[in-house]
mmCIF file of C-alpha atoms in Angstrom:
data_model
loop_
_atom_site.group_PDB
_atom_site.id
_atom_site.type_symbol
_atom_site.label_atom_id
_atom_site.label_comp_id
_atom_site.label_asym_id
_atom_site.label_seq_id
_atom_site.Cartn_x
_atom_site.Cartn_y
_atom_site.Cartn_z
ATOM 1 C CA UNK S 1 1.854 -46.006 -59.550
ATOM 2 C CA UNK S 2 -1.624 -44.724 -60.360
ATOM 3 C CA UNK S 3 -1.012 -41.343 -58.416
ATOM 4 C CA UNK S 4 2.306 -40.722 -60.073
ATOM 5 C CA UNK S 5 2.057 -36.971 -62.430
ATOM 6 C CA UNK S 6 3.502 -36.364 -66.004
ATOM 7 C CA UNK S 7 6.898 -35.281 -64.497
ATOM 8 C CA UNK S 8 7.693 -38.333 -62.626
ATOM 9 C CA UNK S 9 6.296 -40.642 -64.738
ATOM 10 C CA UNK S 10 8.569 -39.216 -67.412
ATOM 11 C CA UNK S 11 11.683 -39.621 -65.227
ATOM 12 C CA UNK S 12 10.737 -43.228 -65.011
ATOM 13 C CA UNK S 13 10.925 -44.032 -68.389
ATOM 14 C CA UNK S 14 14.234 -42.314 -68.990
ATOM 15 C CA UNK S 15 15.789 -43.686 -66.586
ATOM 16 C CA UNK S 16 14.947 -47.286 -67.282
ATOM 17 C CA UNK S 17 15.760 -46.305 -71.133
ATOM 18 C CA UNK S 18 18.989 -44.934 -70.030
ATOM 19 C CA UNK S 19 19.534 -48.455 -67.850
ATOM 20 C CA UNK S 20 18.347 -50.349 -70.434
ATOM 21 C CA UNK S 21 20.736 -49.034 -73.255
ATOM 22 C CA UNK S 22 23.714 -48.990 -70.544
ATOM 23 C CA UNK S 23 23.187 -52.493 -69.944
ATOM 24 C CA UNK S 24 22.595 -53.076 -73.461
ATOM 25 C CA UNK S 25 26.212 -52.150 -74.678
ATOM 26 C CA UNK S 26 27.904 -53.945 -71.091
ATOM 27 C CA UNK S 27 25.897 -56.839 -72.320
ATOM 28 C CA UNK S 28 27.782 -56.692 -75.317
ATOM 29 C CA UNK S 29 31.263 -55.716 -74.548
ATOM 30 C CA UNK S 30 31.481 -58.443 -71.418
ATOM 31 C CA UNK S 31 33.087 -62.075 -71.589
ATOM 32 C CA UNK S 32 30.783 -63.134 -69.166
ATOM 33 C CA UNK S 33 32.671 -61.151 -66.635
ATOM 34 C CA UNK S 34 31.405 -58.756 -63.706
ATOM 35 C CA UNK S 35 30.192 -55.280 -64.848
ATOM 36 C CA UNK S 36 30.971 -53.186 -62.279
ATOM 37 C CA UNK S 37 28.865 -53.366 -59.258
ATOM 38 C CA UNK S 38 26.383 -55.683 -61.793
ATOM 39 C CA UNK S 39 26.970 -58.865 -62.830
ATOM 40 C CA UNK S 40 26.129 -60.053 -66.262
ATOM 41 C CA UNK S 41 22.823 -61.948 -65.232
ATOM 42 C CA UNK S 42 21.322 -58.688 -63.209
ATOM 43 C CA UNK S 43 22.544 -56.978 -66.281
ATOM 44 C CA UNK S 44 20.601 -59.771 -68.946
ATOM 45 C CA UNK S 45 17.868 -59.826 -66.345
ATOM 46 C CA UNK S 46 16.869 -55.776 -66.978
ATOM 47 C CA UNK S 47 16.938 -56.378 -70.713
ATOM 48 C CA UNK S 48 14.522 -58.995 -70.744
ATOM 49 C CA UNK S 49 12.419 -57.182 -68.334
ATOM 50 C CA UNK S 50 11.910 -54.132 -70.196
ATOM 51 C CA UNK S 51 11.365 -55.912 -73.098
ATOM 52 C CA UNK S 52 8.937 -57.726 -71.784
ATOM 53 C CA UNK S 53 6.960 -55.541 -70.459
ATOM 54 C CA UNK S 54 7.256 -53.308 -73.897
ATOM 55 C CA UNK S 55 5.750 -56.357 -75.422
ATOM 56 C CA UNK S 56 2.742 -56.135 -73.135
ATOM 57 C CA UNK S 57 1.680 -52.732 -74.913
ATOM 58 C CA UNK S 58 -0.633 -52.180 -77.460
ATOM 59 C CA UNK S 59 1.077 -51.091 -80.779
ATOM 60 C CA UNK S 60 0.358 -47.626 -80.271
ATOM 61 C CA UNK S 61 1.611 -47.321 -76.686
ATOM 62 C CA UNK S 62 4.964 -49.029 -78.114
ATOM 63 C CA UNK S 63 4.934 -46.260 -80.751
ATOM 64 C CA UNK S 64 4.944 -43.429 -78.206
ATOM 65 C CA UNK S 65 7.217 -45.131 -75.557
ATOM 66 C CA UNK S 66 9.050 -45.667 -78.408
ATOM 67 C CA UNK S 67 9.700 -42.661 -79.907
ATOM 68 C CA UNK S 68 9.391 -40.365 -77.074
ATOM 69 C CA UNK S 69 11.702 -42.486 -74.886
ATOM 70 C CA UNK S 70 14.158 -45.118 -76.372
ATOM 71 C CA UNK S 71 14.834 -44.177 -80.356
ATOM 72 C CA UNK S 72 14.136 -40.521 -80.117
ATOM 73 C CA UNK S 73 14.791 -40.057 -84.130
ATOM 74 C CA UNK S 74 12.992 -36.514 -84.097
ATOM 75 C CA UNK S 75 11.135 -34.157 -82.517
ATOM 76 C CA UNK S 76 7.502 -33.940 -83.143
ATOM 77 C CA UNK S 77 7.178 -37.417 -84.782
ATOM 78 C CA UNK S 78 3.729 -37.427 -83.823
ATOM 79 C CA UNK S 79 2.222 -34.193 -85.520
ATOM 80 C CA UNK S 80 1.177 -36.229 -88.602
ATOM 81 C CA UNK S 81 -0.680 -39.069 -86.126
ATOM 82 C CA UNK S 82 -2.207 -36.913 -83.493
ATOM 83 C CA UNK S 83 -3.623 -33.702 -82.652
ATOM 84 C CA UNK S 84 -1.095 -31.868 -78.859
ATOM 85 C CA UNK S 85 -4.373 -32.476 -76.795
ATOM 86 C CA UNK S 86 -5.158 -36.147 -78.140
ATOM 87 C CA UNK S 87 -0.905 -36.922 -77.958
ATOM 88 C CA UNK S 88 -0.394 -36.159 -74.657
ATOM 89 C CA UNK S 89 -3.405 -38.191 -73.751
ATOM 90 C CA UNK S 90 -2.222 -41.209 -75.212
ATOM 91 C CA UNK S 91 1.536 -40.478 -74.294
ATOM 92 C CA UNK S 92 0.223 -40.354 -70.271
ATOM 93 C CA UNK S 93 -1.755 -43.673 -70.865
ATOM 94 C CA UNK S 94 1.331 -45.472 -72.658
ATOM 95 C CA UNK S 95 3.804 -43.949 -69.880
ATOM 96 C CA UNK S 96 1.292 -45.260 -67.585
ATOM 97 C CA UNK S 97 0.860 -48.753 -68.338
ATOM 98 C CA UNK S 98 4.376 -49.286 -69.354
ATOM 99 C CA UNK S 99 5.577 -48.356 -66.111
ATOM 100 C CA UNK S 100 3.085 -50.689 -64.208
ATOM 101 C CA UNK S 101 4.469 -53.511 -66.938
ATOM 102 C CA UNK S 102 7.288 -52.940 -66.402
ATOM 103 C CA UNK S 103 6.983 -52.828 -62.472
ATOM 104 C CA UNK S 104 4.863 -56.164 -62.385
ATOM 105 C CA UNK S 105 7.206 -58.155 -64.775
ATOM 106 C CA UNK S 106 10.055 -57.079 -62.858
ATOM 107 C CA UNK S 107 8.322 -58.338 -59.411
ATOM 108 C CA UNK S 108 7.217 -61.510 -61.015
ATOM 109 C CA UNK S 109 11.016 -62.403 -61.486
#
C-alpha cells in the first residue's frame, strides 16, 4: 500500500466510507435476515473492522479521516488547524495509515 498516490488512496477511503455507512443502515433495518448478496455477519463484520482500525489512529489522523471522509460537515474544516501545505501532509499520512489499518485488521479476521 506504500506505493499507492493521493488519487487512489482517496478512492479507498470513500469507498470503504460509502460501505461502511451502507452496511451501517442494512445493519439496522435487518431482522437478522440476508442483505442481499451479504449476510448480516459479513455485513457486522465490516463495521467492526473499520472501526477498528479508526481506533488505531492517532487523534489527529481520526480528525482528518474524519472529516474529509465519513462526516463531511463542511468544506475547509481545517483552515483554522492547518496551513494547505502542512494539511495535505497530514491528510496523506492519516489516509495512509488508515488504509494499512484497516487492511491488516481486516486480514487478521
Amino acid at each position: 500500500m506504500a506505493k499507492d498516490s493521493y488519487k487512489e488512496m482517496i478512492s479507498i477511503i470513500k469507498d470503504i466510507s460509502i460501505t461502511y455507512f451502507f452496511y451501517q443502515d442494512r445493519v439496522r433495518r435487518s431482522n437478522g435476515a440476508m442483505l442481499g448478496s451479504t449476510n448480516l455477519e459479513e455485513a457486522k463484520s465490516y463495521i467492526e473492522n473499520t472501526n477498528e482500525a479508526f481506533n488505531l489512529l492517532t487523534d489527529e489522523e481520526k480528525d482528518i479521516i474524519n472529516n474529509e471522509f465519513f462526516y463531511q460537515d463542511y468544506a475547509d474544516w481545517w483552515i483554522k488547524k492547518y496551513s494547505r501545505s502542512d494539511f495535505q501532509k497530514k491528510k496523506k499520512v492519516a489516509m495512509h495509515q488508515f488504509i494499512n489499518y484497516f487492511s491488516e485488521v481486516k486480514d487478521a479476521n
